[in-house]
Short mmCIF file of C-alpha atoms and ligand atoms in Angstrom, two decimals:
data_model
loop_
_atom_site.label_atom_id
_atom_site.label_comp_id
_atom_site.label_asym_id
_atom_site.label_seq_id
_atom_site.Cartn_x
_atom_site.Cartn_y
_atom_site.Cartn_z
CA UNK A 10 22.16 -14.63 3.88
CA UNK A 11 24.17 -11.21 2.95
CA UNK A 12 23.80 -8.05 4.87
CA UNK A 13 21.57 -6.56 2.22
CA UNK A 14 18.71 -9.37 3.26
CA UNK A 15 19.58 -9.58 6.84
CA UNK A 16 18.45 -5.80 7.49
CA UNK A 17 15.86 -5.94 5.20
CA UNK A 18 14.12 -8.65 6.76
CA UNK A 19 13.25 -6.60 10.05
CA UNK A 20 9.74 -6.08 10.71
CA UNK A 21 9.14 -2.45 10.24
CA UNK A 22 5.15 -3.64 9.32
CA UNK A 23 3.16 -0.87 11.42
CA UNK A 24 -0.16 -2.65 10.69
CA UNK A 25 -2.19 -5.94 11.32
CA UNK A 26 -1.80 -8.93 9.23
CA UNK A 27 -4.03 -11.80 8.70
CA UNK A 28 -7.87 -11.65 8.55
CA UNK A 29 -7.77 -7.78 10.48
CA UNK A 30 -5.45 -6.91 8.32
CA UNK A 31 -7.16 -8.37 5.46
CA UNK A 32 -10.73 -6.11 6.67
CA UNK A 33 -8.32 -3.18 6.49
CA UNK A 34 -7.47 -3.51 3.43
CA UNK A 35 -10.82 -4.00 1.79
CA UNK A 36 -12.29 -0.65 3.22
CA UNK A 37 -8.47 0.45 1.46
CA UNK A 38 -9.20 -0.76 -1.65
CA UNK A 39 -13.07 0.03 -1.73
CA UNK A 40 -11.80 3.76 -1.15
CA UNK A 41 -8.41 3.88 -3.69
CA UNK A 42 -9.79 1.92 -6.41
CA UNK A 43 -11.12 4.44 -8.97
CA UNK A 44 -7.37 6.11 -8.65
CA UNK A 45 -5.65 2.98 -9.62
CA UNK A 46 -7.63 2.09 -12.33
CA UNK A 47 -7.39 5.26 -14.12
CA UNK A 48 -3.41 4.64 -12.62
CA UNK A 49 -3.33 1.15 -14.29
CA UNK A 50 -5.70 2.64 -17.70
CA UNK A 51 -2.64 5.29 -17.79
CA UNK A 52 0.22 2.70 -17.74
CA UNK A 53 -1.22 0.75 -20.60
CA UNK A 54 -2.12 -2.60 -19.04
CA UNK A 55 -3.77 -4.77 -21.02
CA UNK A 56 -4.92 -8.73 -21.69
CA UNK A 57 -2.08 -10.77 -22.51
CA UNK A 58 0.22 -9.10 -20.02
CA UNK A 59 2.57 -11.07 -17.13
CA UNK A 60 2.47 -9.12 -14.04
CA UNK A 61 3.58 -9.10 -10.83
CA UNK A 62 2.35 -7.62 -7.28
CA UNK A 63 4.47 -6.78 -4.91
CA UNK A 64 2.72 -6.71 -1.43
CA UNK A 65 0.03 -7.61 -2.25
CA UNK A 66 -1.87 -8.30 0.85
CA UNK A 67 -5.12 -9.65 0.14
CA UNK A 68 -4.87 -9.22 -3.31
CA UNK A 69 -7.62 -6.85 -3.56
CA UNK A 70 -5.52 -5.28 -6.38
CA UNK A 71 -3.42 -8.55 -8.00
CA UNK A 72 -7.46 -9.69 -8.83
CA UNK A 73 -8.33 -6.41 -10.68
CA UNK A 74 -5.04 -6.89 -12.64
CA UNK A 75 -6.33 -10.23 -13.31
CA UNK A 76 -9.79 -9.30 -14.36
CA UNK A 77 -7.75 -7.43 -17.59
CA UNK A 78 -4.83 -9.60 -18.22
CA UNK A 79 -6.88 -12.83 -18.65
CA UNK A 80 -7.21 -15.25 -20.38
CA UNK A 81 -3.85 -15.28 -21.64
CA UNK A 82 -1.74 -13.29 -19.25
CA UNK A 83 -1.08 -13.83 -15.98
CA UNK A 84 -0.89 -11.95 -12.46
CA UNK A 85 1.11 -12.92 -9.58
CA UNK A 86 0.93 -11.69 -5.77
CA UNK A 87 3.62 -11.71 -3.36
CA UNK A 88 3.72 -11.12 0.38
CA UNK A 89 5.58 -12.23 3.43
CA UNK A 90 2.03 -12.53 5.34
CA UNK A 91 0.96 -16.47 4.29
CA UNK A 92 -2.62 -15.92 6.42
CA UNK A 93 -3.29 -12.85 4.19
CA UNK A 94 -2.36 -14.96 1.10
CA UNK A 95 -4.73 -17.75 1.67
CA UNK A 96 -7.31 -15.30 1.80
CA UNK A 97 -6.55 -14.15 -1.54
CA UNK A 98 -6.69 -16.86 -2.90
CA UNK A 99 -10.06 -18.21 -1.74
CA UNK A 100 -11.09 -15.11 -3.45
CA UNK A 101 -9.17 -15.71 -7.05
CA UNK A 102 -11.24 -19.12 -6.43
CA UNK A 103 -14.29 -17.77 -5.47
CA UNK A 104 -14.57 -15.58 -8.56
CA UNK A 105 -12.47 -17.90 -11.21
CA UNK A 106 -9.56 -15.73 -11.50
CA UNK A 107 -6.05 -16.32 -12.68
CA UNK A 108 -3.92 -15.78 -10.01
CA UNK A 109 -1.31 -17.40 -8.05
CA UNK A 110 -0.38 -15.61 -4.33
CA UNK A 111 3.54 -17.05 -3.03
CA UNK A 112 4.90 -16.12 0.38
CA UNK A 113 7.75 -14.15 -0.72
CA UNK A 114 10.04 -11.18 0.71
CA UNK A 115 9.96 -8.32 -1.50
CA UNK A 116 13.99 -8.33 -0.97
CA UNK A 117 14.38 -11.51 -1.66
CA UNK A 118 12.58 -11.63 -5.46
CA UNK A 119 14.87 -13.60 -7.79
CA UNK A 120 12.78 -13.77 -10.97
CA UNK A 121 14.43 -11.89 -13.40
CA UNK A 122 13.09 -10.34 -16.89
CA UNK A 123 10.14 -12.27 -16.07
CA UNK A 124 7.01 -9.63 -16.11
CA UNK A 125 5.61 -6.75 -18.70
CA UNK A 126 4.55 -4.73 -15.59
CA UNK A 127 5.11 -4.93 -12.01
CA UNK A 128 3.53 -3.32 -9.28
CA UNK A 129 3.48 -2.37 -5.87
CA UNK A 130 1.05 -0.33 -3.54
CA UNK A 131 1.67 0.94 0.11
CA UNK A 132 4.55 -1.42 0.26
CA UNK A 133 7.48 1.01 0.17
CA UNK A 134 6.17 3.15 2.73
CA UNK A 135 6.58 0.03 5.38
CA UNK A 136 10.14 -0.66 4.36
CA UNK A 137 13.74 0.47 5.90
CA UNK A 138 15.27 0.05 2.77
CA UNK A 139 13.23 0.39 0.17
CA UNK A 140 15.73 1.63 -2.49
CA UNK A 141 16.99 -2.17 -2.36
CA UNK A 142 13.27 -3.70 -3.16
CA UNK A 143 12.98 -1.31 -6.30
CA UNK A 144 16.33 -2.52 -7.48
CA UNK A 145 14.73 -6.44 -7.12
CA UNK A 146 11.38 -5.24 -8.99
CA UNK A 147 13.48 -3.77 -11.75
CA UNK A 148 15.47 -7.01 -11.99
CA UNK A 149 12.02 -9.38 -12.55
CA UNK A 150 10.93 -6.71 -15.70
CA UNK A 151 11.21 -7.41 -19.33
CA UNK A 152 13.47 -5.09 -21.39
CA UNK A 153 10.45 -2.53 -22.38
CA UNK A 154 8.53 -3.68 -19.44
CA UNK A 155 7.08 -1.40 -16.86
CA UNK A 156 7.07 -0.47 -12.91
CA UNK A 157 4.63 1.00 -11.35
CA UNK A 158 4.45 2.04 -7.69
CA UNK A 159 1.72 4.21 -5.25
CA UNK A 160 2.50 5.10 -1.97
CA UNK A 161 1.97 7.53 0.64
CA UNK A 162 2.90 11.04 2.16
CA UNK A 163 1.43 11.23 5.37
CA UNK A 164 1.71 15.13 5.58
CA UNK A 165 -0.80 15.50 2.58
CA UNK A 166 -3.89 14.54 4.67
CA UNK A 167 -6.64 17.04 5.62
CA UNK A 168 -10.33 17.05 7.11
CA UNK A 169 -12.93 19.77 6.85
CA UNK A 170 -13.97 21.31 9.47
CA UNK A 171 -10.96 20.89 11.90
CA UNK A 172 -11.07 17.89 14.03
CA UNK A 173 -8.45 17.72 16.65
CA UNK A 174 -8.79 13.54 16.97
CA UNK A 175 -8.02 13.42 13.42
CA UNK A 176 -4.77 15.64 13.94
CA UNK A 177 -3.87 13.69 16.72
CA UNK A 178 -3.96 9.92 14.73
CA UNK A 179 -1.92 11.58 12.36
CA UNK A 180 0.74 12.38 14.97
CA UNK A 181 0.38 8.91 16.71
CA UNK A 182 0.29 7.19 12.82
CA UNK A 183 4.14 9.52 12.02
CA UNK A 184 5.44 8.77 15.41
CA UNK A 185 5.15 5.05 15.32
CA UNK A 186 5.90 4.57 11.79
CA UNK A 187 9.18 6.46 12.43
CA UNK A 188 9.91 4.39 15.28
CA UNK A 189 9.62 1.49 13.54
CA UNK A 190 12.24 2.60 10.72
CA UNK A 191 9.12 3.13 8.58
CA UNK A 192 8.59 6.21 6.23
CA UNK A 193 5.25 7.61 6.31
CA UNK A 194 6.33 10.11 3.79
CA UNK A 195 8.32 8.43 1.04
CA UNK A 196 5.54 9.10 -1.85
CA UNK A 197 7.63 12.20 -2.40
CA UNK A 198 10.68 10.19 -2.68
CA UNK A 199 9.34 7.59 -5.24
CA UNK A 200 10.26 10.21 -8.46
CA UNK A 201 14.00 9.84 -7.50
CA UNK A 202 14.08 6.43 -6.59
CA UNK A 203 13.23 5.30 -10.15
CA UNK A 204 14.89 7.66 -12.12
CA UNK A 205 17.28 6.29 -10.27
CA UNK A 206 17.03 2.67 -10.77
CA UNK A 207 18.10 3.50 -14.01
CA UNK A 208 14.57 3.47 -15.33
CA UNK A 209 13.22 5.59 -18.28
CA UNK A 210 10.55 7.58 -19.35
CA UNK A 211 9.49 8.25 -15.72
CA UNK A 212 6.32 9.83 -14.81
CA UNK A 213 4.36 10.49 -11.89
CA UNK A 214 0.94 12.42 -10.78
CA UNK A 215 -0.29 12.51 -7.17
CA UNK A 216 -3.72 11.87 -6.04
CA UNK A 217 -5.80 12.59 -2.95
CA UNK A 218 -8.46 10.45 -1.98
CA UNK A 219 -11.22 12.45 0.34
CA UNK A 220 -14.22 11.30 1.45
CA UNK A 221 -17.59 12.36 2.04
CA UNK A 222 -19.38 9.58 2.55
CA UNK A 223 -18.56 5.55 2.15
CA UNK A 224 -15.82 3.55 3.17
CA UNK A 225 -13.32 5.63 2.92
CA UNK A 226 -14.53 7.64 5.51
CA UNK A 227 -13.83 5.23 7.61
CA UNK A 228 -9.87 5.23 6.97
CA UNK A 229 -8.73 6.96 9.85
CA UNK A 230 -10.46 5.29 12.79
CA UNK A 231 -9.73 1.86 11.15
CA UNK A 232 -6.15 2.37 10.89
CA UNK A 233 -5.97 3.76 14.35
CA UNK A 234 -7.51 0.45 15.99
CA UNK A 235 -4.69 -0.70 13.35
CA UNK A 236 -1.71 0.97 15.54
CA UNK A 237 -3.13 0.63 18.59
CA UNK A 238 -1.03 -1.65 20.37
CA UNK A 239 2.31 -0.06 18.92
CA UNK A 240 1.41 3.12 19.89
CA UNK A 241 0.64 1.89 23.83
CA UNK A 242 4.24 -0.11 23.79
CA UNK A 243 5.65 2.93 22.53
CA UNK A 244 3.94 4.43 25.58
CA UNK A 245 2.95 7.15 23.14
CA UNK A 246 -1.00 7.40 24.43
CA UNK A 247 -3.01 5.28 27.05
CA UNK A 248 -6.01 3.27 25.73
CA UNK A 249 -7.99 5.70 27.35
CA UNK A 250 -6.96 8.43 24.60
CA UNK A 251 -7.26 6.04 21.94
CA UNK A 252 -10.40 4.89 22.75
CA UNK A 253 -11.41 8.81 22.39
CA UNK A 254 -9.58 9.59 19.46
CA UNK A 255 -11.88 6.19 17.65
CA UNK A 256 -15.38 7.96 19.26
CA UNK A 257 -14.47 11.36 18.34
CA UNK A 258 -13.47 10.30 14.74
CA UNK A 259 -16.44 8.25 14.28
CA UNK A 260 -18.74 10.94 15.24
CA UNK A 261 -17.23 13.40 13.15
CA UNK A 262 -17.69 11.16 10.01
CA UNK A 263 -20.86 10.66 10.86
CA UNK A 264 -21.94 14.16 10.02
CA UNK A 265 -22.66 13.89 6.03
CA UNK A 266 -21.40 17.69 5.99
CA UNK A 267 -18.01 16.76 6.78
CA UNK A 268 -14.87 16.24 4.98
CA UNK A 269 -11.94 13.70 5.83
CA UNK A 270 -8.98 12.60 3.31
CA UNK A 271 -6.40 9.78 2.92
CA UNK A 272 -2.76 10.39 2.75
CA UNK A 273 -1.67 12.33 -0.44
CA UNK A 274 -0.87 9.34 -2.76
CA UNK A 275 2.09 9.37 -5.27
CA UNK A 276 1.76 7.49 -8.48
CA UNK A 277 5.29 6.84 -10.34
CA UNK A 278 6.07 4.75 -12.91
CA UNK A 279 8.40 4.06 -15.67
CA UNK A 280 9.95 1.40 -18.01
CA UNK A 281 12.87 -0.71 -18.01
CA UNK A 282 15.34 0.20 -20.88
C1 SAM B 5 -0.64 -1.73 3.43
S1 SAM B 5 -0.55 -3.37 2.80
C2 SAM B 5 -0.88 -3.07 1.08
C3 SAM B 5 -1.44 -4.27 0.38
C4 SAM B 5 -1.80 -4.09 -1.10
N1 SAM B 5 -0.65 -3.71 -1.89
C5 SAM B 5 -2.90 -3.07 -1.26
O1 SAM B 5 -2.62 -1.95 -1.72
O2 SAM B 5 -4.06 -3.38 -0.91
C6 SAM B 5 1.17 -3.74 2.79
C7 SAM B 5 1.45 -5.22 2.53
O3 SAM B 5 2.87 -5.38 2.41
C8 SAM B 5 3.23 -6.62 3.02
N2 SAM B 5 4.66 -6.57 3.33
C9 SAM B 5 5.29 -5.92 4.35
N3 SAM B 5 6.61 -6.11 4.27
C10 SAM B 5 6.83 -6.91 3.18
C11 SAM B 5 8.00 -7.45 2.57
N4 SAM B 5 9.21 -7.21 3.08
N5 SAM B 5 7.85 -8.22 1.47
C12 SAM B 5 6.61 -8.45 0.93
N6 SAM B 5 5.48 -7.97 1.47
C13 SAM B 5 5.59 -7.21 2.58
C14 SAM B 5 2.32 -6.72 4.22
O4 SAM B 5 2.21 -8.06 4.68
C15 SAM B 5 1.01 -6.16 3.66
O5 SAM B 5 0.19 -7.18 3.15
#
């Protein structure tokens, strides 16, 4: 193994895996999906296409891809989390869909001019070098073919009225992720990353997901049961205050008058000369 793939390899993953991980990321999607559609309308995918997922956790996205590339595409989902996989693909069972999920680093793809489109969501954001994974998805596209990513900037988020529980997760949320060698603001970042991996034709619009009512209300407490133990073995808050920070954010979204958003979500994409 080089140097490149030995650093890459660390965990920086702020969040659960497996089947909690898996609930996380259904509330996620349930909240983010009428963004990337419109994202993926934009980008021109269409039936017939070979396309790759990077990240894919429970493939909550990798089956909407598949929904539109069948029958005579394909759609492929990688992750390095193999419980999260097998989830996703009792699901591509479960509803006859075209999909195949392999355990696979995202700095360690070797397919190359493999896929029309490849995509990634909330991947680069958990990443210490995420510059390097780009590079690999650029590798696996077709001459013409196209890469799209979404990720976050942490400092985009905002609730309405003021709730100081919210503020706080978003301090805990910055403070681990930047322990971990994580960057909770690298949507901002994604622009210049592709333009320059040498792709062309790049793009990008920003979204903001708020909230409410539904699931994605529910965003903030979730992911702060999420980062719960991290943020005790960073000795960052006691259970105690977490515990409040969950009650205080739940009862706040409770009020039908109130206002809470996800991070500010950059969409980038571009093709592969
Ligand atoms: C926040 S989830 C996003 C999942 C999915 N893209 C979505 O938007 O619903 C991030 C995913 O990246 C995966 N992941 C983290 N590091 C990875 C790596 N080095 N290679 C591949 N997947 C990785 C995690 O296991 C997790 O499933």
């Amino acid at each position: 193994m080089n140097n490149r793939n030995s650093v890459q390899l660390k965990n920086t993953y702020v969040l659960k895996g497996g089947g909690e991980g898996a609930k996380r990321l259904k509330i996620l999607a349930g909240a983010t999906w009428p963004t990337t559609q419109a994202l993926l309308e934009r980008v021109g995918l269409q039936s017939g296409m070979h396309c790759l997922d990077v990240g894919c956790g429970s493939g909550e996205v990798t089956l909407q891809i598949a929904r539109v590339t069948e029958p005579t595409g394909e759609v492929v989902g990688v992750d390095v989390d193999e419980s999260i996989l097998e989830l996703a693909r009792e699901e591509a069972q479960r509803h006859h869909l075209k999909a195949t999920f392999r355990k696979v680093d995202a700095s360690q793809l070797t397919e190359e001019s493999t896929f029309d489109l490849v995509y990634s969501r909330f991947l680069l954001t958990h990443l210490p070098h995420p510059h390097l994974v780009v590079d690999r998805m650029v590798r696996t596209l077709k001459s013409g073919g196209t890469l799209v990513v979404e990720d976050i900037d942490f400092s985009g988020h905002f609730c309405y009225p003021n709730c100081p529980a919210f503020d706080r997760y978003l301090e805990l949320y910055q403070a681990v992720a930047v322990r971990r060698g994580s960057d909770p603001f690298i949507g901002t970042k994604l622009l210049g990353m592709l333009i320059e991996a040498n792709l062309e034709q790049v793009q990008m619009q920003v979204v903001l997901p708020a909230f409410h009512e539904g699931v994605g209300k529910l965003v903030a407490q979730v992911t702060m049961e999420h980062i719960r133990e991290l943020v005790i073995t960073s000795n960052l808050a006691t259970h105690q205050e977490i515990d409040a920070i969950i009650e205080e954010l739940k009862m706040f979204v409770s009020s039908p008058q109130t206002i809470i958003s996800m991070p500010r979500v950059f969409q980038v994409w571009g093709r592969k000369k």
